[in-house]
XYZ file of C-alpha atoms in Angstrom:
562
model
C 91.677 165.973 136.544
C 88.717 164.467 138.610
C 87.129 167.769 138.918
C 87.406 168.099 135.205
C 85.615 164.624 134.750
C 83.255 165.502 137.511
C 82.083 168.610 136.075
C 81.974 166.895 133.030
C 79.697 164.398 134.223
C 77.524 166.690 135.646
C 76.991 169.110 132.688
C 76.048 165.895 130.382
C 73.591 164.984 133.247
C 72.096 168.130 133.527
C 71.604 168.384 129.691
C 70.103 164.966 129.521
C 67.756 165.809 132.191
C 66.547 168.868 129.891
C 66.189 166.404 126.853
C 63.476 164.644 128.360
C 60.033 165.358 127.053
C 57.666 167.364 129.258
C 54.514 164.475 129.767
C 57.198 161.833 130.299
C 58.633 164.766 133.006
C 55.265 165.118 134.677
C 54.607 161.397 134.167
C 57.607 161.012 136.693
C 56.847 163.845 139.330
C 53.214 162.764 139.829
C 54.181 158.658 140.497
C 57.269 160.231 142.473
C 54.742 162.085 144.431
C 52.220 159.118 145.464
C 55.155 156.958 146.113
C 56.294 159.106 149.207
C 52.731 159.750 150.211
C 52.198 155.907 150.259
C 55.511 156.222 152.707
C 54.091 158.649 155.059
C 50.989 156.617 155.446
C 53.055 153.536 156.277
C 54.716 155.994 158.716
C 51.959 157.231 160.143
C 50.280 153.566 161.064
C 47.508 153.680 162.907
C 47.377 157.477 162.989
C 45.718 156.993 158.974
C 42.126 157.236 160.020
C 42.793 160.227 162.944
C 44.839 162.126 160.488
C 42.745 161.863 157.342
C 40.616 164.573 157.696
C 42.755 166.716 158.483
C 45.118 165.682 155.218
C 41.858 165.941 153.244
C 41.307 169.925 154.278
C 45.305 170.714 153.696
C 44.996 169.004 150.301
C 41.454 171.060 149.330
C 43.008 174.453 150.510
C 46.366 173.243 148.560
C 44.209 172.406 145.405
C 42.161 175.746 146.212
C 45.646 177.825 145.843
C 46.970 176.218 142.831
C 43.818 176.802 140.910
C 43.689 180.464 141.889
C 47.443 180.508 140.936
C 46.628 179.046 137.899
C 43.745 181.353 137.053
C 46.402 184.806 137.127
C 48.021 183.291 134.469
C 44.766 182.491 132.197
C 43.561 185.842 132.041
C 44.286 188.610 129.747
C 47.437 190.068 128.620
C 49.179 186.589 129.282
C 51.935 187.976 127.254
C 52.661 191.205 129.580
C 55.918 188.817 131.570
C 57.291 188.451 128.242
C 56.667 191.398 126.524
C 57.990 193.553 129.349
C 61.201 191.136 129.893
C 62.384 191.904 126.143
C 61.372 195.255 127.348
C 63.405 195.796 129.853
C 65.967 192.952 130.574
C 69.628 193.335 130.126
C 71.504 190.480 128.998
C 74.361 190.525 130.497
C 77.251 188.692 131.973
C 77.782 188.631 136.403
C 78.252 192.959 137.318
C 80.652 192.004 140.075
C 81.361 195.755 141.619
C 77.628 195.439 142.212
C 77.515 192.430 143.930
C 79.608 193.584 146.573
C 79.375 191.809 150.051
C 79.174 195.615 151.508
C 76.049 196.067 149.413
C 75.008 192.275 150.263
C 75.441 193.272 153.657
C 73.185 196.294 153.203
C 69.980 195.145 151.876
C 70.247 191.840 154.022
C 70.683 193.709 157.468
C 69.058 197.365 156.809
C 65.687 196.260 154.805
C 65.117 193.225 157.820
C 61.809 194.625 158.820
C 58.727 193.198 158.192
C 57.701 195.298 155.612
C 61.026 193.698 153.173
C 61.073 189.779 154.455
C 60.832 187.497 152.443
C 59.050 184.127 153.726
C 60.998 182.035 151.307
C 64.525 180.734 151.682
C 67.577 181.957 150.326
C 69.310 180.200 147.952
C 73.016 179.414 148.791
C 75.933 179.856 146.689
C 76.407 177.161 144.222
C 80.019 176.826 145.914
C 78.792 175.655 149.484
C 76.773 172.653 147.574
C 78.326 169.372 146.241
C 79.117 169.310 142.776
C 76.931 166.290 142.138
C 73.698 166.695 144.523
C 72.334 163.007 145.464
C 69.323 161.731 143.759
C 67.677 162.663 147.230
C 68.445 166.251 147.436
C 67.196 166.358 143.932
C 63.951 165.251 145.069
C 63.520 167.153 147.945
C 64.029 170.417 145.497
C 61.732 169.622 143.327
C 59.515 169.510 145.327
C 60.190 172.565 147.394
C 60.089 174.750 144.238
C 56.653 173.423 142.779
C 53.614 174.452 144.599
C 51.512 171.157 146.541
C 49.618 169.184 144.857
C 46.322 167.608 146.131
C 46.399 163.592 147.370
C 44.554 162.923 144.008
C 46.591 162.012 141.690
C 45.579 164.849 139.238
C 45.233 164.517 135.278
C 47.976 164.772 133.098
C 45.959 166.871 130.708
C 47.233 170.315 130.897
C 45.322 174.109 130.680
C 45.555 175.354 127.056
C 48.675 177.815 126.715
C 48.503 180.991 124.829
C 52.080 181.199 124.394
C 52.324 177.544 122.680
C 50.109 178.683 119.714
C 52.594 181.623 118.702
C 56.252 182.504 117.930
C 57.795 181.829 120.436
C 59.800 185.365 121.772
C 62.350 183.599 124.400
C 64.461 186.149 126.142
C 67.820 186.050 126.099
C 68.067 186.156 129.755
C 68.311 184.417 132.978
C 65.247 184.247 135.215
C 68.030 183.632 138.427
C 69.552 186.900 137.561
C 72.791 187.843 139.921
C 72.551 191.591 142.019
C 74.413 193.253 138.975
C 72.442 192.462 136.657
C 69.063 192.651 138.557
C 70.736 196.687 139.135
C 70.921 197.309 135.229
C 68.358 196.147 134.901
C 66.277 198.287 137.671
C 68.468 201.147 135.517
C 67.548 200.655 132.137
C 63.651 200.771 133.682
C 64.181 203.973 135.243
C 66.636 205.605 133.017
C 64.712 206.617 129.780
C 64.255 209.792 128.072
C 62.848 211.924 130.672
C 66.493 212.344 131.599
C 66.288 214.905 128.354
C 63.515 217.317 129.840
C 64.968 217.369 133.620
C 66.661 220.861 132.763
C 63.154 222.324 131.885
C 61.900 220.867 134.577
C 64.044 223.112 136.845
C 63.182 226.111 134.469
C 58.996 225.359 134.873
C 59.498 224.543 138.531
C 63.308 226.863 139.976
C 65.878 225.032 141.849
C 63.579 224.892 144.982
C 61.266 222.659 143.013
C 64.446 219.752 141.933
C 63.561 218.612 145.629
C 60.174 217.245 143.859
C 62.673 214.755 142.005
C 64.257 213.288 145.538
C 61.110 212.920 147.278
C 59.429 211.090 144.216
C 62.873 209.121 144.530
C 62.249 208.312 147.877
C 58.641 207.712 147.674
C 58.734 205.145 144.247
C 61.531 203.235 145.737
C 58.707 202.778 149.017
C 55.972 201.980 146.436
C 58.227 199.591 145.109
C 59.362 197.476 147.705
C 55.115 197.168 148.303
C 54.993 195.637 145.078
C 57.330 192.775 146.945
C 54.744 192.828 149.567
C 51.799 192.278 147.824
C 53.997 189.789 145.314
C 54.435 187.379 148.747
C 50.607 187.420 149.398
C 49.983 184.615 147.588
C 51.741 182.181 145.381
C 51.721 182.802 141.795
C 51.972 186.477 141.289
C 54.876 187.243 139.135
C 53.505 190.708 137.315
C 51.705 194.135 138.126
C 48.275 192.314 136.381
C 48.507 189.597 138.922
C 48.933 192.117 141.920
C 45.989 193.979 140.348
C 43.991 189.952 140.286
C 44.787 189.177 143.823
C 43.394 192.865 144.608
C 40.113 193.595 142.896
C 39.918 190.516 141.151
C 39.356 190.269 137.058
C 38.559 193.881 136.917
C 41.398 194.760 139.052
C 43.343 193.306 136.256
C 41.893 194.579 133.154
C 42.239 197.764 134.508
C 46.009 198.000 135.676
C 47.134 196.513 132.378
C 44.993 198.595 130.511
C 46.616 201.722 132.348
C 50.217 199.981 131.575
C 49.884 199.454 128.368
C 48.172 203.411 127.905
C 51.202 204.410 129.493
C 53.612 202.272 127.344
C 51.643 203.407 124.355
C 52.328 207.473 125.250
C 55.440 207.100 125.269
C 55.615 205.729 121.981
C 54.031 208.964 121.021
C 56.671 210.289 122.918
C 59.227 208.805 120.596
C 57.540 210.211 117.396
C 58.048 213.420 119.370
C 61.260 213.021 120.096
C 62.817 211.795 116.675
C 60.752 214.809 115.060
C 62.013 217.644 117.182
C 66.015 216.144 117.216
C 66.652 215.320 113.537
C 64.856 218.588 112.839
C 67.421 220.406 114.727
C 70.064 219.021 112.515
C 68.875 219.197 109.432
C 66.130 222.312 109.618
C 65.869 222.933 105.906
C 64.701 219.739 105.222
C 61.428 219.728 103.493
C 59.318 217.263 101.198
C 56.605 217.797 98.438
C 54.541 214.777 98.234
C 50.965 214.737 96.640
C 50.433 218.654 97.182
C 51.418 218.636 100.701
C 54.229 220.349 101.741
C 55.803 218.379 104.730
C 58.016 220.551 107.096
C 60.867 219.013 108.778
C 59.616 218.132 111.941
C 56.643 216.173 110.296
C 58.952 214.732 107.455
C 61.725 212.876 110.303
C 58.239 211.959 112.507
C 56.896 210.237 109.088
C 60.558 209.013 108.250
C 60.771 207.562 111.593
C 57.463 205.722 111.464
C 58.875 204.472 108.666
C 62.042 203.150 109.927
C 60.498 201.699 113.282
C 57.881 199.706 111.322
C 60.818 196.730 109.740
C 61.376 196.314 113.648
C 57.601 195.787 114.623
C 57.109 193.106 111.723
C 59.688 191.025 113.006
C 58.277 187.565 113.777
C 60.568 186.685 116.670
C 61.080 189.552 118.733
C 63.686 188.365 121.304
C 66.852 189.645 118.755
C 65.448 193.082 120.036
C 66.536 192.156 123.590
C 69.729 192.340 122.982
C 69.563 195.668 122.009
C 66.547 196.790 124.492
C 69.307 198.198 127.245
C 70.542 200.760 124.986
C 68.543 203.159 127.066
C 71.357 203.013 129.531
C 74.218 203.581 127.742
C 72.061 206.802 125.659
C 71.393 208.553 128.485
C 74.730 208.077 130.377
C 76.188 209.431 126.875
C 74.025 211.971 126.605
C 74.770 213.243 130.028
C 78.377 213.080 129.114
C 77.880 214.641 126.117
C 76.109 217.613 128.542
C 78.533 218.155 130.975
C 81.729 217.904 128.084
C 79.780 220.868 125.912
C 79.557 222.803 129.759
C 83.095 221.896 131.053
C 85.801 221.296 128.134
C 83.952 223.528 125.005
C 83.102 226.114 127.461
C 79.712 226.905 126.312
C 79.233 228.639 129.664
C 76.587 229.445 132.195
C 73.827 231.692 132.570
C 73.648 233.720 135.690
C 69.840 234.619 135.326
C 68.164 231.568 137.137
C 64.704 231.723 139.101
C 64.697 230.079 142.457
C 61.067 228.839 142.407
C 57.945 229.195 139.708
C 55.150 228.347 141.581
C 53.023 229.527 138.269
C 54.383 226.849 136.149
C 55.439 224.224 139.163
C 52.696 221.747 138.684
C 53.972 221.059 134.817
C 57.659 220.195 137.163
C 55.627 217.768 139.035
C 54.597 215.777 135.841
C 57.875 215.637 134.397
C 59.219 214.896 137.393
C 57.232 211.645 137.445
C 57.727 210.395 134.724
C 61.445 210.019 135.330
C 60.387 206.957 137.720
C 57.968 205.426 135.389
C 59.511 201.530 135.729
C 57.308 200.032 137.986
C 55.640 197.991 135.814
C 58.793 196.019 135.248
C 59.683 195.825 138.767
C 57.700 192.528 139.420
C 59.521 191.018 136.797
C 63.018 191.602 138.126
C 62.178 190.613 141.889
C 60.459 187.321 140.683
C 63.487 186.836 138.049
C 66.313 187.365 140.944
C 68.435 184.416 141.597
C 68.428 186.161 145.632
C 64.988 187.794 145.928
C 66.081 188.861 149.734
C 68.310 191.628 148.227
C 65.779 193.254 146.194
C 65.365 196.152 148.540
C 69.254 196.519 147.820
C 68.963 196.376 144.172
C 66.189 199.194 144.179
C 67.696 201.379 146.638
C 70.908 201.064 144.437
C 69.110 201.601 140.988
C 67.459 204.323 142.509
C 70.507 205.983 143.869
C 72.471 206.113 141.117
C 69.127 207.155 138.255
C 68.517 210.087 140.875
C 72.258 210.969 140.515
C 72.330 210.855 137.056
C 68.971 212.972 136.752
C 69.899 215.353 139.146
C 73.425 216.015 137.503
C 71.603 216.644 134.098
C 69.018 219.011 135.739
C 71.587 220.453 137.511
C 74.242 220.960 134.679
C 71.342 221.734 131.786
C 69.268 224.675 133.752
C 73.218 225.904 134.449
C 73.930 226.388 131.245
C 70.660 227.210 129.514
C 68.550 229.201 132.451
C 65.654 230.187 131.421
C 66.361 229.331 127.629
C 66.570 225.574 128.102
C 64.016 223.771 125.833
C 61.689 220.620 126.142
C 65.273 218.537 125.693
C 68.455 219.603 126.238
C 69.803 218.238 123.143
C 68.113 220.882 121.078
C 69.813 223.619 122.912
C 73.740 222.158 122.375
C 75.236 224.071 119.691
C 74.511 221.955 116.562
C 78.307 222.179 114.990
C 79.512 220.598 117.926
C 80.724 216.624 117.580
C 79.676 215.689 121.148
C 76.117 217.132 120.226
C 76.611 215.018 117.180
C 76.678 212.061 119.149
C 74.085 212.659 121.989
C 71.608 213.811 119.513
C 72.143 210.455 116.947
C 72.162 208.224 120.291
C 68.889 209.687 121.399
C 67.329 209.103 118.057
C 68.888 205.655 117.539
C 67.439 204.155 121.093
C 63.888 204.313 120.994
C 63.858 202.252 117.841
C 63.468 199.065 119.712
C 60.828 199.578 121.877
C 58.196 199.393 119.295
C 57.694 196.152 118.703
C 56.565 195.181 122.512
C 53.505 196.499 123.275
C 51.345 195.115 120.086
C 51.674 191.541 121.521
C 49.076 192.543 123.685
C 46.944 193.305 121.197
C 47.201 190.108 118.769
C 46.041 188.248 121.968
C 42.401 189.672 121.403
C 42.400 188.390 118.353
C 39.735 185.626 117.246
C 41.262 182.075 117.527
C 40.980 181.438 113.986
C 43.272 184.300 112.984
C 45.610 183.607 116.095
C 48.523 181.623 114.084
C 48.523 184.228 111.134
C 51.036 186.828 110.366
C 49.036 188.862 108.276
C 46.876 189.922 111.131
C 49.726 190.159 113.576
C 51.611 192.476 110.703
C 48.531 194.860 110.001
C 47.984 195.395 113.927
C 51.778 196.596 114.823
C 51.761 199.069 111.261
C 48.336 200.177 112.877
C 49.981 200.634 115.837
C 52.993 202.103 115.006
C 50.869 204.474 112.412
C 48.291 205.843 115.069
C 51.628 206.915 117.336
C 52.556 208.721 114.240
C 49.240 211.101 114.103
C 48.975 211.640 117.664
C 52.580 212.856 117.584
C 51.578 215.105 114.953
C 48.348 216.511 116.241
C 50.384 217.011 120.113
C 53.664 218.027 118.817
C 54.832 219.316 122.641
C 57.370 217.051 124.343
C 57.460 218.339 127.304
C 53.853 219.171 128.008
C 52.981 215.465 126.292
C 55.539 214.155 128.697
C 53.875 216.055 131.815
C 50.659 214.773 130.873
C 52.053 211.183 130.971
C 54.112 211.552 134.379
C 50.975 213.287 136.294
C 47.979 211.010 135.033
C 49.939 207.800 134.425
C 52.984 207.590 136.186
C 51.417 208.670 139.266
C 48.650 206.118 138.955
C 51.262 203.167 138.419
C 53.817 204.040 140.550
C 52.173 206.014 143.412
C 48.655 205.514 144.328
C 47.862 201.560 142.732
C 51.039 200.234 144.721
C 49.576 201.571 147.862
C 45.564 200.903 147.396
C 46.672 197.020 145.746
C 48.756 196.490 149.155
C 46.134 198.039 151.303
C 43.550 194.975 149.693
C 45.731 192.539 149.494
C 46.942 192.634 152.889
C 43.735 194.236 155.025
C 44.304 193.063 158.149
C 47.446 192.655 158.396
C 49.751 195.945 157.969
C 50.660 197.757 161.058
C 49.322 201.622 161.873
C 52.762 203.431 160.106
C 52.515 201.053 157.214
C 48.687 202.466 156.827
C 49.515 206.346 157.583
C 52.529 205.981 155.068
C 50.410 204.488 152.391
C 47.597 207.124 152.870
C 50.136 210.044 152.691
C 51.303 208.576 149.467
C 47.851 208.226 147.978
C 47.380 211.911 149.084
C 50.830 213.318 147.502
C 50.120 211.280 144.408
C 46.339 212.252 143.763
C 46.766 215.675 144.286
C 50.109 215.342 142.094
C 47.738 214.192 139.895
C 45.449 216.506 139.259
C 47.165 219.552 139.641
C 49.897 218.231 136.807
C 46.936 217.118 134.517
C 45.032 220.334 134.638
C 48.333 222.273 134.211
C 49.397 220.192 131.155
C 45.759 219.934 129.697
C 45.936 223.699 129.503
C 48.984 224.557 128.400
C 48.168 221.872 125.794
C 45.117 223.656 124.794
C 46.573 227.250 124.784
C 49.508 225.789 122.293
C 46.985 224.122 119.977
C 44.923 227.223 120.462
């Protein structure tokens, strides 16, 4: 019973503490603040006038930081940390079979190197604290987790916030996620529809080539834990625009997030694509006379799709799509199942007439290759939102384990059955009167519908002030949006070669060669000879990735338009 009243006590505490108003908040820190610093100096005695200089320089290079921290969050897209958490975040309760102490253990003890610690300390358990901390240990917290302030006492007038002059978009989820659900949600960045063309990947590139997919594995999960690097450098980073900030400055940052948000807007495309070629496959007779024009089936579901995504994109408070955002997962898990039931249980069979390797086609492998581990632009966001940011190396190396298992199963299983048959997605090979391709064909079209809505908030940002709080505006940019996705999906009909293009020009880009060169500025000086030689040999695999994919898609792209 006193437990009860003591947890009682404290949950009423805590939510009176949140009731309080922010200036009356600040009011409070800042007096709180000068109160011990008038303590120290009574302290310190006659050591005021030795000392003071040397207070006055740590206060100048404190007030120095917090301004340039201030500054990353100023510039343009200030929306991408939202935007990408509806994204990508699962919401979802404690994963405990993830949070193992074996895989504890593993990223704690394994990824101890320099190049994975974290100069911040871990947070304990909530069980090894009181239940009711002392107005002390309160204090001392507070201040531990807000970045110094100068001896000034500064103004109370605050920088004008973009977010505080819109709809406000609150995700649904914790920014001290637990290791299970940082892990889904590492999955649900990795695991998107690329899974569907991994089959003709092996086809373009023979079985020789699916190594391409494990070294890529290993190689983004070592680009990745640099993005934790370069995320310590300096206080304040929290997204792939900031890394870009503290690494070429403004332009640095107009340029990554213009590359992100070209890449996010491709595979839009991609969905057009998608929803085109699958509900065309079930229904291939399907065919529309509007105003003259004959529409096909493949451009009447791409138009009927448009139309269905463009109810999600007017949506005014887009954090209800959250919930829904981590369908991804559970589509291409099903999907996969769906795979390996038509293989195993219907017996669809296997073709014995495979090719071993295709050096002709193998740079279109590459691309599609990459652009199965296209997430790390969310990756920021899930180390800075982990409740234990020391087992980040963990939660990638398990994310990336089990996304290269599932990809190299449907690869694997797809180019078994199919050979040299199997199409841009695997789904449009299953027999059609089968229920399980019923229901990996529906979940594929159903997922995409929700990812939409997420990239135009960029976009209303550059809008004039004047039109900033208006809907109108905000409503005719997504339908422009979500329109111009439809006619570039209908000019490039080719999944697989528009999904090549993507993984060797973009994906490479963001998840090879800007990791490395951003780490290499941010942290000149100060990386050791194998840390340099590994980033160069990444630069190298990921340029010449790069251009060898891009040519090969650009002309194959050509010769089908042709």
């Amino acid at each position: 019973m006193l437990y009860f009243l003591l947890c009682l006590e404290y949950f009423f505490t805590r939510q009176n503490c949140r009731s309080m108003n922010n200036s009356a908040s600040d009011q409070s820190f800042y007096i709180e603040s000068d109160e011990e610093e008038e303590r120290k100096v009574l302290d310190n005695g006659g050591n005021e006038d030795g000392n003071s200089s040397d207070s006055s320089d740590d206060s100048s290079v404190a007030s120095q930081k917090q301004n340039k921290s201030n500054s990353y969050t100023t510039s343009w897209p200030q929306s991408y940390r939202q935007s990408i958490d509806m994204y990508s975040s699962v919401a979802s309760p404690n994963i405990g079979f993830l949070g193992t102490p074996t895989l504890s253990r593993l990223g704690s003890s394994f990824f101890s190197s320099s190049l994975t610690r974290r100069h911040t300390p871990e947070i304990l358990p909530v069980l090894v604290k009181p239940l009711l901390p002392t107005d002390l240990e309160q204090r001392r917290s507070s201040h531990a987790l807000l970045p110094p302030l100068p001896t000034r006492k500064p103004s109370l007038k605050k920088i004008p916030d973009y977010k505080s002059s819109r709809v406000s978009h609150e995700v649904p989820v914790s920014h001290q996620c637990s290791y299970g659900q940082a892990v889904l949600n590492g999955i649900n960045a990795l695991c998107g529809v690329g899974i569907l063309s991994t089959p003709n990947a092996v086809k373009e590139g023979g079985w020789a080539g699916l190594a391409i997919l494990f070294i890529f594995a290993v190689l983004s999960w070592y680009t990745g834990i640099l993005l934790r690097r370069c995320l310590d450098s300096e206080p304040g980073l929290e997204t792939y625009p900031d890394i870009g900030q503290a690494a070429f400055g403004t332009i640095g940052r107009f340029a990554i997030s213009i590359i992100l948000y070209v890449e996010l807007f491709a595979c839009c495309v991609e969905y057009i694509i998608l929803e085109g070629d699958n509900l065309s496959s079930l229904f291939p007779n399907a065919h529309l006379s509007l105003l003259g024009l004959e529409l096909k089936s493949h451009h009447l579901f791409s138009l009927m799709a448009t139309l269905a995504v463009l109810p999600t994109v007017w949506l005014r408070d887009l954090s209800v799509l959250s919930y829904i955002s981590a369908g991804g997962v559970i589509a291409s898990v099903l999907a996969v199942v769906c795979l390996f039931w038509i293989g195993l249980v219907d017996d669809v069979g296997f073709q014995s007439k495979t090719t071993t390797l295709n050096l002709t086609s193998l740079p279109v492998a590459i691309g599609l290759y990459g652009y199965c581990y296209s997430g790390h632009s969310i990756f920021p966001n899930i180390y800075s939102s982990m409740a234990k940011p020391n087992q980040y190396p963990s939660v990638l190396l398990t994310s990336f384990t089990l996304v290269t298992v599932l990809y190299a199963a449907a690869a694997v299983m797809g180019y078994a059955m199919f050979g040299e048959s199997a199409l841009s997605q695997f789904t449009l090979n299953m027999p059609q009167n089968l229920i399980a391709t019923k229901i990996a064909v529906w979940t594929t079209v159903v997922n995409p519908f929700t990812k939409y809505p997420f990239l135009a908030l960029s976009l209303e940002e550059l809008m004039p002030s004047n039109h900033m709080k208006s809907h109108v505006y905000s409503v005719l940019i997504r339908t422009a949006l979500v329109i111009s996705t439809l006619f570039v999906g209908l000019a490039i009909p080719f999944f697989s070669l528009v999904m090549a293009l993507i993984g060797s020009l973009l994906t490479m880009l963001v998840t090879f060669i800007l990791p490395c060169v951003c780490f290499l500025s941010i942290l000149r000086g100060k990386i050791t000879r194998w840390q340099g030689a590994m980033c160069i040999l990444v630069i190298v695999v990921g340029v010449v990735s790069s251009v060898f994919g891009t040519i090969s898609a650009l002309t194959k792209i050509i010769e089908n338009l042709s």
